[in-house]
C-alpha cells in the first residue's frame, strides 16, 4: 500500500509539472495582420528607448511563433529593420516614415517577445547589425577520405572483392549475399608525393542465401535470400586498388554477427542495396554473369539438372512441334519509398514582403582626374 501511494504522488507531480510547462510553440504566418500588429507594438516600444539617430522602421518579418504558459500567450518575433528619416523623439511614428536611402545604413535584425494578455507587455527586445560570416575556404585535403554515394559505380569493384573475401573468411556452410551498403569512402594512397593507388573503406551487411558451399563453388545468380532462416553478418572492409599495376586488389574484411545498426528496417536504405545496373552476384574475376555451377546428382530428374544438355532427337521427334515456351517470369516490383508529408503548420510565406522598397541611389562615380601641369618632357628632364 505504501508503494502504491508513493507512485500516486509521483504521478500527480508529473502531471502538474507537465501542465505547467505549456504547449509547444506554434508557427505563425509572417503576413498575418495580427503578427504585424504585435511587431508594430514591439517596434514602437523599442524606438521609445532610442536616444539618437533615426527611428527604426520595419523591413521584413522573418519568423513568428506563439506559445502558452501559466502567464498567458507569448509571441516570439524575428524581423529586420532599417533606419528611417524620422528622428528619434519626434512627433511621427515609424509607420509614417521612409527609409534612409543610403548604402551605408545596414540592415538590422531584431528579436522580441511580447505577452499578448491585455494590456500587452514587451518581455524582451533587442536589435543589432549581424555581420555575415564568410566561410573560410580551406584547401582540399589530398590524403583525406572522401565519402562516396553507396549507389555509385565507383564502389563496384571494391564491393565485389569484399563480398567474395567475406564469404571466404566467414566459416559458414552457406554463402552470404549482399543485403545493404551502409557507407563508403575513398582515399588516395600517396608515396613520395605521388598517388600510388586508392583505398576504399566499406560498411555493409550480408544475409544468408539458399546456396550451400558444398553444392556451389561460388555465389551465382541462382542464389537468393533464405527466407526460412534469415541470418545476417555486418562487415567492414578495406580495399587497396591500383589498376595500373594489373594486380588484384588487396582486400581485408572483418565481419561480425547481425545486420548493420539502423539499416535493416530503414526505408531510406531500401534502395541502396546495389548500385544501379549491376549485381554483386557476378564472377569474382571478370564480373560477368555466370551460369549455375551446381553439380548434377545421380538420378536427378529435375529441370535444373537437365539444363545445358543437348538431348538427341529421333526422326519422329524432329518433325514433332516444339513444346510451348515457358512464359518469362514477371518483372520485380519496384521499390517504393515512403512519402514524406510536410507539416501543415509550417508557414510558406516567411519572410514577409518588404514593408517598403529600399532603392538607394548608386554610389557616386569618382570625378575625373585633373591633368597635371607637367608634361612627359618635364618628367624626363
mmCIF file of C-alpha atoms in Angstrom:
data_model
loop_
_atom_site.group_PDB
_atom_site.id
_atom_site.type_symbol
_atom_site.label_atom_id
_atom_site.label_comp_id
_atom_site.label_asym_id
_atom_site.label_seq_id
_atom_site.Cartn_x
_atom_site.Cartn_y
_atom_site.Cartn_z
ATOM 1 C CA UNK A 1 0.000 0.000 0.000
ATOM 2 C CA UNK A 2 2.800 2.388 0.847
ATOM 3 C CA UNK A 3 4.447 1.779 -2.527
ATOM 4 C CA UNK A 4 1.163 2.469 -4.325
ATOM 5 C CA UNK A 5 0.785 5.788 -2.502
ATOM 6 C CA UNK A 6 4.320 6.836 -3.436
ATOM 7 C CA UNK A 7 3.621 6.000 -7.093
ATOM 8 C CA UNK A 8 0.416 8.041 -6.973
ATOM 9 C CA UNK A 9 2.277 11.043 -5.564
ATOM 10 C CA UNK A 10 4.907 10.821 -8.316
ATOM 11 C CA UNK A 11 2.206 10.527 -10.985
ATOM 12 C CA UNK A 12 0.346 13.595 -9.722
ATOM 13 C CA UNK A 13 3.602 15.561 -9.522
ATOM 14 C CA UNK A 14 4.478 14.648 -13.096
ATOM 15 C CA UNK A 15 1.027 15.684 -14.359
ATOM 16 C CA UNK A 16 1.300 19.013 -12.553
ATOM 17 C CA UNK A 17 4.761 19.734 -13.972
ATOM 18 C CA UNK A 18 3.736 18.667 -17.467
ATOM 19 C CA UNK A 19 0.774 21.024 -17.414
ATOM 20 C CA UNK A 20 2.840 23.947 -16.159
ATOM 21 C CA UNK A 21 5.417 23.779 -18.947
ATOM 22 C CA UNK A 22 2.917 24.941 -21.534
ATOM 23 C CA UNK A 23 2.270 23.892 -25.063
ATOM 24 C CA UNK A 24 4.700 23.517 -27.892
ATOM 25 C CA UNK A 25 5.392 26.622 -29.963
ATOM 26 C CA UNK A 26 3.125 27.029 -32.983
ATOM 27 C CA UNK A 27 4.477 28.689 -36.116
ATOM 28 C CA UNK A 28 2.529 31.662 -37.437
ATOM 29 C CA UNK A 29 2.252 33.188 -40.875
ATOM 30 C CA UNK A 30 4.504 36.174 -41.340
ATOM 31 C CA UNK A 31 1.989 38.163 -43.401
ATOM 32 C CA UNK A 32 -0.783 37.784 -40.818
ATOM 33 C CA UNK A 33 -2.211 41.133 -39.744
ATOM 34 C CA UNK A 34 -2.220 40.065 -36.083
ATOM 35 C CA UNK A 35 1.503 39.307 -36.272
ATOM 36 C CA UNK A 36 2.129 42.664 -37.946
ATOM 37 C CA UNK A 37 0.264 44.475 -35.150
ATOM 38 C CA UNK A 38 2.418 42.795 -32.477
ATOM 39 C CA UNK A 39 5.591 43.704 -34.407
ATOM 40 C CA UNK A 40 4.344 47.299 -34.587
ATOM 41 C CA UNK A 41 3.799 47.287 -30.813
ATOM 42 C CA UNK A 42 7.300 45.913 -30.137
ATOM 43 C CA UNK A 43 8.944 48.339 -32.580
ATOM 44 C CA UNK A 44 7.199 51.357 -31.050
ATOM 45 C CA UNK A 45 8.446 50.248 -27.639
ATOM 46 C CA UNK A 46 11.981 49.859 -28.974
ATOM 47 C CA UNK A 47 12.045 53.279 -30.656
ATOM 48 C CA UNK A 48 10.973 54.966 -27.411
ATOM 49 C CA UNK A 49 14.214 53.787 -25.798
ATOM 50 C CA UNK A 50 16.471 55.146 -28.565
ATOM 51 C CA UNK A 51 18.358 58.364 -27.786
ATOM 52 C CA UNK A 52 19.979 59.374 -31.092
ATOM 53 C CA UNK A 53 19.714 58.872 -34.840
ATOM 54 C CA UNK A 54 16.615 57.945 -36.743
ATOM 55 C CA UNK A 55 13.792 55.682 -35.724
ATOM 56 C CA UNK A 56 13.848 52.097 -36.932
ATOM 57 C CA UNK A 57 11.223 51.092 -39.486
ATOM 58 C CA UNK A 58 10.110 47.573 -40.290
ATOM 59 C CA UNK A 59 11.567 45.941 -43.380
ATOM 60 C CA UNK A 60 10.505 42.249 -43.230
ATOM 61 C CA UNK A 61 9.005 39.823 -40.709
ATOM 62 C CA UNK A 62 11.236 36.763 -40.741
ATOM 63 C CA UNK A 63 9.570 34.423 -38.232
ATOM 64 C CA UNK A 64 6.799 34.359 -35.652
ATOM 65 C CA UNK A 65 5.787 31.708 -33.124
ATOM 66 C CA UNK A 66 3.254 31.578 -30.308
ATOM 67 C CA UNK A 67 3.280 29.535 -27.109
ATOM 68 C CA UNK A 68 1.182 29.432 -23.972
ATOM 69 C CA UNK A 69 2.289 29.062 -20.359
ATOM 70 C CA UNK A 70 0.918 29.866 -16.937
ATOM 71 C CA UNK A 71 1.160 33.653 -17.539
ATOM 72 C CA UNK A 72 -0.628 33.624 -20.911
ATOM 73 C CA UNK A 73 0.192 33.551 -24.609
ATOM 74 C CA UNK A 74 3.636 34.738 -25.653
ATOM 75 C CA UNK A 75 4.585 35.610 -29.236
ATOM 76 C CA UNK A 76 8.235 35.359 -30.248
ATOM 77 C CA UNK A 77 9.197 37.518 -33.221
ATOM 78 C CA UNK A 78 12.123 37.837 -35.577
ATOM 79 C CA UNK A 79 12.158 40.742 -38.033
ATOM 80 C CA UNK A 80 14.521 43.079 -39.867
ATOM 81 C CA UNK A 81 14.520 46.890 -39.729
ATOM 82 C CA UNK A 82 16.168 49.851 -41.445
ATOM 83 C CA UNK A 83 16.884 53.326 -40.164
ATOM 84 C CA UNK A 84 14.224 55.844 -41.210
ATOM 85 C CA UNK A 85 14.244 59.560 -41.964
ATOM 86 C CA UNK A 86 12.217 60.349 -38.803
ATOM 87 C CA UNK A 87 14.406 61.490 -35.911
ATOM 88 C CA UNK A 88 14.237 59.821 -32.540
ATOM 89 C CA UNK A 89 11.870 61.654 -30.172
ATOM 90 C CA UNK A 90 9.891 63.302 -32.991
ATOM 91 C CA UNK A 91 6.136 63.534 -33.438
ATOM 92 C CA UNK A 92 5.927 60.768 -36.057
ATOM 93 C CA UNK A 93 5.977 57.026 -35.556
ATOM 94 C CA UNK A 94 7.941 54.630 -37.731
ATOM 95 C CA UNK A 95 4.965 53.731 -39.962
ATOM 96 C CA UNK A 96 4.783 57.392 -41.090
ATOM 97 C CA UNK A 97 8.415 57.468 -42.206
ATOM 98 C CA UNK A 98 10.561 56.354 -45.148
ATOM 99 C CA UNK A 99 13.858 54.535 -45.208
ATOM 100 C CA UNK A 100 17.095 56.449 -45.376
ATOM 101 C CA UNK A 101 18.117 55.556 -48.911
ATOM 102 C CA UNK A 102 21.814 55.154 -48.145
ATOM 103 C CA UNK A 103 24.077 52.201 -48.787
ATOM 104 C CA UNK A 104 25.960 52.934 -45.592
ATOM 105 C CA UNK A 105 22.878 52.193 -43.467
ATOM 106 C CA UNK A 106 22.986 48.430 -42.843
ATOM 107 C CA UNK A 107 20.036 46.110 -42.357
ATOM 108 C CA UNK A 108 19.435 45.305 -38.691
ATOM 109 C CA UNK A 109 17.975 42.132 -37.152
ATOM 110 C CA UNK A 110 15.565 42.321 -34.210
ATOM 111 C CA UNK A 111 14.186 39.748 -31.778
ATOM 112 C CA UNK A 112 11.305 40.395 -29.410
ATOM 113 C CA UNK A 113 8.930 38.542 -27.083
ATOM 114 C CA UNK A 114 5.511 40.025 -26.333
ATOM 115 C CA UNK A 115 2.952 38.905 -23.757
ATOM 116 C CA UNK A 116 -0.378 39.030 -25.579
ATOM 117 C CA UNK A 117 -2.565 39.333 -22.484
ATOM 118 C CA UNK A 118 -4.164 42.787 -22.352
ATOM 119 C CA UNK A 119 -2.534 45.136 -21.801
ATOM 120 C CA UNK A 120 0.288 43.829 -23.995
ATOM 121 C CA UNK A 121 3.767 43.772 -22.494
ATOM 122 C CA UNK A 122 7.138 43.579 -24.228
ATOM 123 C CA UNK A 123 9.098 40.991 -22.288
ATOM 124 C CA UNK A 124 12.351 41.369 -24.232
ATOM 125 C CA UNK A 125 13.633 43.141 -27.336
ATOM 126 C CA UNK A 126 16.963 43.801 -28.988
ATOM 127 C CA UNK A 127 18.181 44.903 -32.428
ATOM 128 C CA UNK A 128 21.690 44.575 -33.801
ATOM 129 C CA UNK A 129 23.642 44.562 -37.017
ATOM 130 C CA UNK A 130 24.583 40.995 -37.838
ATOM 131 C CA UNK A 131 27.781 40.856 -39.826
ATOM 132 C CA UNK A 132 27.581 37.997 -42.353
ATOM 133 C CA UNK A 133 30.103 35.313 -41.569
ATOM 134 C CA UNK A 134 32.106 34.291 -44.618
ATOM 135 C CA UNK A 135 33.119 30.635 -44.640
ATOM 136 C CA UNK A 136 36.838 30.090 -44.535
ATOM 137 C CA UNK A 137 37.979 28.460 -47.734
ATOM 138 C CA UNK A 138 40.221 25.533 -46.954
ATOM 139 C CA UNK A 139 42.459 23.836 -49.466
ATOM 140 C CA UNK A 140 41.368 20.335 -50.429
ATOM 141 C CA UNK A 141 42.905 17.531 -48.406
ATOM 142 C CA UNK A 142 44.525 15.230 -50.938
ATOM 143 C CA UNK A 143 45.123 12.385 -48.480
ATOM 144 C CA UNK A 144 41.832 12.521 -46.559
ATOM 145 C CA UNK A 145 38.969 10.041 -47.005
ATOM 146 C CA UNK A 146 36.121 11.276 -49.199
ATOM 147 C CA UNK A 147 32.580 9.937 -48.796
ATOM 148 C CA UNK A 148 31.102 8.177 -51.833
ATOM 149 C CA UNK A 149 27.473 7.637 -52.722
ATOM 150 C CA UNK A 150 26.712 3.987 -51.979
ATOM 151 C CA UNK A 151 24.833 3.803 -55.298
ATOM 152 C CA UNK A 152 27.891 4.939 -57.241
ATOM 153 C CA UNK A 153 29.564 2.721 -59.829
ATOM 154 C CA UNK A 154 32.854 3.688 -58.200
ATOM 155 C CA UNK A 155 32.423 1.061 -55.464
ATOM 156 C CA UNK A 156 31.509 -1.813 -57.812
ATOM 157 C CA UNK A 157 34.927 -3.475 -57.919
ATOM 158 C CA UNK A 158 35.799 -2.907 -54.260
ATOM 159 C CA UNK A 159 32.417 -4.167 -53.092
ATOM 160 C CA UNK A 160 32.596 -7.291 -55.253
ATOM 161 C CA UNK A 161 36.020 -8.223 -53.888
ATOM 162 C CA UNK A 162 34.800 -7.505 -50.355
ATOM 163 C CA UNK A 163 31.799 -9.811 -50.748
ATOM 164 C CA UNK A 164 33.932 -12.632 -52.100
ATOM 165 C CA UNK A 165 36.520 -12.206 -49.349
ATOM 166 C CA UNK A 166 33.787 -12.131 -46.682
ATOM 167 C CA UNK A 167 32.455 -15.478 -47.876
ATOM 168 C CA UNK A 168 35.986 -16.897 -47.821
ATOM 169 C CA UNK A 169 36.782 -15.850 -44.251
ATOM 170 C CA UNK A 170 33.296 -16.482 -42.846
ATOM 171 C CA UNK A 171 33.109 -20.043 -41.571
ATOM 172 C CA UNK A 172 29.554 -20.934 -42.530
ATOM 173 C CA UNK A 173 28.202 -23.828 -44.652
ATOM 174 C CA UNK A 174 26.170 -21.389 -46.799
ATOM 175 C CA UNK A 175 27.164 -18.454 -48.958
ATOM 176 C CA UNK A 176 26.032 -14.971 -47.908
ATOM 177 C CA UNK A 177 24.844 -12.305 -50.363
ATOM 178 C CA UNK A 178 24.709 -8.523 -50.140
ATOM 179 C CA UNK A 179 21.882 -7.006 -48.131
ATOM 180 C CA UNK A 180 22.755 -3.299 -47.690
ATOM 181 C CA UNK A 181 25.669 -0.892 -48.077
ATOM 182 C CA UNK A 182 25.891 1.491 -45.134
ATOM 183 C CA UNK A 183 28.761 3.792 -46.131
ATOM 184 C CA UNK A 184 31.734 4.047 -48.465
ATOM 185 C CA UNK A 185 34.847 6.262 -48.585
ATOM 186 C CA UNK A 186 37.774 6.621 -50.986
ATOM 187 C CA UNK A 187 41.248 7.801 -50.008
ATOM 188 C CA UNK A 188 44.275 8.462 -52.186
ATOM 189 C CA UNK A 189 47.385 6.497 -51.197
ATOM 190 C CA UNK A 190 50.489 8.640 -51.620
ATOM 191 C CA UNK A 191 54.091 7.520 -51.898
ATOM 192 C CA UNK A 192 56.806 10.171 -52.250
ATOM 193 C CA UNK A 193 54.094 12.754 -53.034
ATOM 194 C CA UNK A 194 52.807 10.585 -55.886
ATOM 195 C CA UNK A 195 49.431 8.846 -55.886
ATOM 196 C CA UNK A 196 50.183 5.126 -55.677
ATOM 197 C CA UNK A 197 46.572 3.901 -55.541
ATOM 198 C CA UNK A 198 43.240 4.301 -53.811
ATOM 199 C CA UNK A 199 41.954 2.857 -50.557
ATOM 200 C CA UNK A 200 38.257 2.089 -50.255
ATOM 201 C CA UNK A 201 36.588 1.536 -46.910
ATOM 202 C CA UNK A 202 33.130 -0.037 -46.982
ATOM 203 C CA UNK A 203 30.487 -0.855 -44.383
ATOM 204 C CA UNK A 204 27.889 -3.365 -45.466
ATOM 205 C CA UNK A 205 25.880 -6.323 -44.258
ATOM 206 C CA UNK A 206 25.082 -9.677 -45.852
ATOM 207 C CA UNK A 207 22.278 -12.184 -45.481
ATOM 208 C CA UNK A 208 22.384 -15.965 -45.664
ATOM 209 C CA UNK A 209 21.486 -17.426 -49.072
ATOM 210 C CA UNK A 210 19.997 -20.739 -50.117
ATOM 211 C CA UNK A 211 23.296 -21.780 -51.773
ATOM 212 C CA UNK A 212 25.430 -24.113 -49.683
ATOM 213 C CA UNK A 213 29.206 -24.215 -50.166
ATOM 214 C CA UNK A 214 29.064 -27.992 -50.626
ATOM 215 C CA UNK A 215 26.831 -27.697 -53.695
ATOM 216 C CA UNK A 216 28.059 -24.417 -55.172
ATOM 217 C CA UNK A 217 31.613 -23.338 -55.876
ATOM 218 C CA UNK A 218 30.724 -19.645 -55.749
ATOM 219 C CA UNK A 219 27.808 -17.252 -55.478
ATOM 220 C CA UNK A 220 25.696 -17.286 -58.620
ATOM 221 C CA UNK A 221 22.555 -15.574 -59.793
ATOM 222 C CA UNK A 222 20.630 -18.626 -58.620
ATOM 223 C CA UNK A 223 21.379 -17.701 -55.011
ATOM 224 C CA UNK A 224 18.803 -15.674 -53.131
ATOM 225 C CA UNK A 225 17.885 -14.888 -49.532
ATOM 226 C CA UNK A 226 16.985 -17.857 -47.359
ATOM 227 C CA UNK A 227 13.577 -16.679 -46.188
ATOM 228 C CA UNK A 228 13.221 -19.564 -43.724
ATOM 229 C CA UNK A 229 16.447 -18.735 -41.849
ATOM 230 C CA UNK A 230 17.398 -15.076 -42.189
ATOM 231 C CA UNK A 231 20.889 -14.757 -40.721
ATOM 232 C CA UNK A 232 22.865 -11.541 -41.080
ATOM 233 C CA UNK A 233 26.500 -10.533 -40.756
ATOM 234 C CA UNK A 234 27.901 -6.983 -40.885
ATOM 235 C CA UNK A 235 31.339 -6.301 -42.306
ATOM 236 C CA UNK A 236 33.991 -3.594 -42.553
ATOM 237 C CA UNK A 237 36.344 -3.912 -45.499
ATOM 238 C CA UNK A 238 39.456 -2.096 -46.694
ATOM 239 C CA UNK A 239 40.361 -2.495 -50.355
ATOM 240 C CA UNK A 240 43.580 -1.067 -51.864
ATOM 241 C CA UNK A 241 43.248 -0.645 -55.628
ATOM 242 C CA UNK A 242 45.925 0.284 -58.186
ATOM 243 C CA UNK A 243 44.545 -0.569 -61.658
ATOM 244 C CA UNK A 244 47.716 0.424 -63.499
ATOM 245 C CA UNK A 245 49.670 -2.317 -61.700
ATOM 246 C CA UNK A 246 47.459 -5.058 -63.181
ATOM 247 C CA UNK A 247 47.314 -6.741 -59.784
ATOM 248 C CA UNK A 248 44.373 -7.991 -57.754
ATOM 249 C CA UNK A 249 43.263 -5.525 -55.068
ATOM 250 C CA UNK A 250 44.491 -6.133 -51.542
ATOM 251 C CA UNK A 251 41.277 -6.828 -49.612
ATOM 252 C CA UNK A 252 40.892 -7.030 -45.832
ATOM 253 C CA UNK A 253 37.482 -7.871 -44.324
ATOM 254 C CA UNK A 254 36.265 -8.163 -40.752
ATOM 255 C CA UNK A 255 32.723 -9.395 -40.082
ATOM 256 C CA UNK A 256 30.511 -9.846 -37.050
ATOM 257 C CA UNK A 257 27.045 -11.250 -36.420
ATOM 258 C CA UNK A 258 23.881 -9.229 -37.031
ATOM 259 C CA UNK A 259 22.799 -6.560 -39.547
ATOM 260 C CA UNK A 260 24.091 -3.007 -39.703
ATOM 261 C CA UNK A 261 22.555 -0.880 -36.974
ATOM 262 C CA UNK A 262 19.659 1.242 -38.234
ATOM 263 C CA UNK A 263 19.764 -0.151 -41.776
ATOM 264 C CA UNK A 264 17.741 -3.331 -41.871
ATOM 265 C CA UNK A 265 14.436 -1.725 -41.004
ATOM 266 C CA UNK A 266 15.098 1.712 -42.521
ATOM 267 C CA UNK A 267 13.129 2.531 -45.666
ATOM 268 C CA UNK A 268 15.619 5.165 -46.752
ATOM 269 C CA UNK A 269 18.248 2.461 -47.217
ATOM 270 C CA UNK A 270 15.956 0.051 -49.027
ATOM 271 C CA UNK A 271 17.008 1.270 -52.475
ATOM 272 C CA UNK A 272 20.726 1.262 -51.628
ATOM 273 C CA UNK A 273 21.235 -2.445 -51.766
ATOM 274 C CA UNK A 274 23.035 -2.458 -55.093
ATOM 275 C CA UNK A 275 24.348 0.212 -57.443
ATOM 276 C CA UNK A 276 22.029 0.614 -60.432
ATOM 277 C CA UNK A 277 22.617 -1.613 -63.447
ATOM 278 C CA UNK A 278 24.768 -4.234 -61.813
ATOM 279 C CA UNK A 279 24.576 -7.104 -59.395
ATOM 280 C CA UNK A 280 27.163 -8.304 -56.870
ATOM 281 C CA UNK A 281 26.242 -11.867 -57.815
ATOM 282 C CA UNK A 282 28.870 -11.859 -60.535
ATOM 283 C CA UNK A 283 32.074 -13.741 -61.162
ATOM 284 C CA UNK A 284 34.910 -12.731 -58.856
ATOM 285 C CA UNK A 285 37.447 -12.155 -61.646
ATOM 286 C CA UNK A 286 35.561 -10.772 -64.641
ATOM 287 C CA UNK A 287 32.280 -9.598 -63.081
ATOM 288 C CA UNK A 288 30.468 -11.257 -65.993
ATOM 289 C CA UNK A 289 27.214 -13.105 -65.452
ATOM 290 C CA UNK A 290 27.826 -16.786 -64.740
ATOM 291 C CA UNK A 291 25.725 -19.869 -65.066
ATOM 292 C CA UNK A 292 24.846 -22.041 -62.056
ATOM 293 C CA UNK A 293 27.665 -24.412 -61.193
ATOM 294 C CA UNK A 294 25.607 -26.853 -59.154
ATOM 295 C CA UNK A 295 26.982 -30.357 -59.886
ATOM 296 C CA UNK A 296 24.394 -32.840 -61.184
ATOM 297 C CA UNK A 297 23.352 -35.688 -58.964
ATOM 298 C CA UNK A 298 22.802 -39.282 -59.979
ATOM 299 C CA UNK A 299 19.205 -39.980 -60.895
ATOM 300 C CA UNK A 300 18.354 -36.286 -60.686
ATOM 301 C CA UNK A 301 15.364 -35.671 -62.926
ATOM 302 C CA UNK A 302 14.796 -32.019 -62.025
ATOM 303 C CA UNK A 303 14.714 -29.335 -64.657
ATOM 304 C CA UNK A 304 17.899 -27.765 -63.238
ATOM 305 C CA UNK A 305 19.962 -30.893 -63.846
ATOM 306 C CA UNK A 306 18.716 -31.091 -67.455
ATOM 307 C CA UNK A 307 19.741 -27.510 -68.322
ATOM 308 C CA UNK A 308 22.683 -27.218 -70.689
ATOM 309 C CA UNK A 309 22.277 -30.777 -72.005
ATOM 310 C CA UNK A 310 21.584 -31.348 -75.706
ATOM 311 C CA UNK A 311 19.300 -34.407 -75.899
ATOM 312 C CA UNK A 312 19.361 -36.462 -79.075
ATOM 313 C CA UNK A 313 16.163 -36.457 -81.063
ATOM 314 C CA UNK A 314 14.652 -39.293 -83.060
ATOM 315 C CA UNK A 315 13.367 -38.576 -86.571
ATOM 316 C CA UNK A 316 9.819 -38.628 -85.270
ATOM 317 C CA UNK A 317 10.675 -36.120 -82.564
ATOM 318 C CA UNK A 318 12.474 -33.927 -85.059
ATOM 319 C CA UNK A 319 9.262 -33.361 -87.041
ATOM 320 C CA UNK A 320 7.054 -33.023 -83.981
ATOM 321 C CA UNK A 321 6.058 -29.484 -82.956
ATOM 322 C CA UNK A 322 8.244 -27.847 -80.336
ATOM 323 C CA UNK A 323 6.794 -27.663 -76.855
ATOM 324 C CA UNK A 324 5.407 -24.256 -75.916
ATOM 325 C CA UNK A 325 7.977 -21.970 -74.352
ATOM 326 C CA UNK A 326 7.595 -21.120 -70.704
ATOM 327 C CA UNK A 327 6.354 -17.568 -70.112
ATOM 328 C CA UNK A 328 9.040 -15.213 -68.790
ATOM 329 C CA UNK A 329 8.968 -14.527 -65.056
ATOM 330 C CA UNK A 330 7.131 -11.377 -64.030
ATOM 331 C CA UNK A 331 9.366 -8.345 -63.543
ATOM 332 C CA UNK A 332 10.233 -7.477 -59.946
ATOM 333 C CA UNK A 333 8.050 -4.940 -58.293
ATOM 334 C CA UNK A 334 9.720 -1.527 -57.996
ATOM 335 C CA UNK A 335 10.721 -0.465 -54.535
ATOM 336 C CA UNK A 336 8.529 2.363 -53.305
ATOM 337 C CA UNK A 337 9.773 4.780 -50.727
ATOM 338 C CA UNK A 338 7.528 6.221 -48.083
ATOM 339 C CA UNK A 339 6.306 9.669 -49.000
ATOM 340 C CA UNK A 340 7.378 12.445 -46.716
ATOM 341 C CA UNK A 341 4.490 14.611 -45.679
ATOM 342 C CA UNK A 342 5.003 18.274 -44.905
ATOM 343 C CA UNK A 343 3.548 19.508 -41.662
ATOM 344 C CA UNK A 344 0.511 21.719 -42.304
ATOM 345 C CA UNK A 345 1.665 24.065 -39.554
ATOM 346 C CA UNK A 346 4.798 25.105 -41.436
ATOM 347 C CA UNK A 347 4.134 28.581 -42.938
ATOM 348 C CA UNK A 348 5.005 29.026 -46.575
ATOM 349 C CA UNK A 349 5.079 32.826 -46.599
ATOM 350 C CA UNK A 350 8.050 33.637 -44.366
ATOM 351 C CA UNK A 351 9.721 36.030 -44.638
ATOM 352 C CA UNK A 352 7.011 38.521 -45.472
ATOM 353 C CA UNK A 353 7.241 41.004 -48.303
ATOM 354 C CA UNK A 354 9.249 44.165 -47.570
ATOM 355 C CA UNK A 355 7.169 46.892 -45.951
ATOM 356 C CA UNK A 356 8.587 49.400 -48.457
ATOM 357 C CA UNK A 357 11.090 49.270 -51.272
ATOM 358 C CA UNK A 358 14.681 50.053 -50.489
ATOM 359 C CA UNK A 359 16.281 51.547 -53.611
ATOM 360 C CA UNK A 360 19.253 53.703 -52.664
ATOM 361 C CA UNK A 361 20.860 55.674 -55.475
ATOM 362 C CA UNK A 362 24.062 54.201 -56.882
ATOM 363 C CA UNK A 363 27.255 55.446 -55.258
ATOM 364 C CA UNK A 364 28.790 58.457 -56.986
ATOM 365 C CA UNK A 365 31.489 57.696 -59.514
ATOM 366 C CA UNK A 366 34.900 59.215 -58.860
ATOM 367 C CA UNK A 367 35.354 62.602 -60.515
ATOM 368 C CA UNK A 368 37.665 62.910 -63.490
ATOM 369 C CA UNK A 369 41.315 63.344 -62.550
ATOM 370 C CA UNK A 370 42.585 66.776 -63.491
ATOM 371 C CA UNK A 371 45.510 66.826 -65.820
ATOM 372 C CA UNK A 372 48.812 67.764 -64.316
ATOM 373 C CA UNK A 373 50.619 70.886 -65.393
ATOM 374 C CA UNK A 374 53.713 68.789 -66.022
ATOM 375 C CA UNK A 375 54.325 67.074 -69.320
ATOM 376 C CA UNK A 376 56.246 63.930 -70.042
ATOM 377 C CA UNK A 377 59.165 66.018 -71.231
ATOM 378 C CA UNK A 378 59.309 67.802 -67.882
ATOM 379 C CA UNK A 379 59.414 64.488 -66.073
ATOM 380 C CA UNK A 380 62.293 63.262 -68.255
ATOM 381 C CA UNK A 381 64.219 66.413 -67.532
#
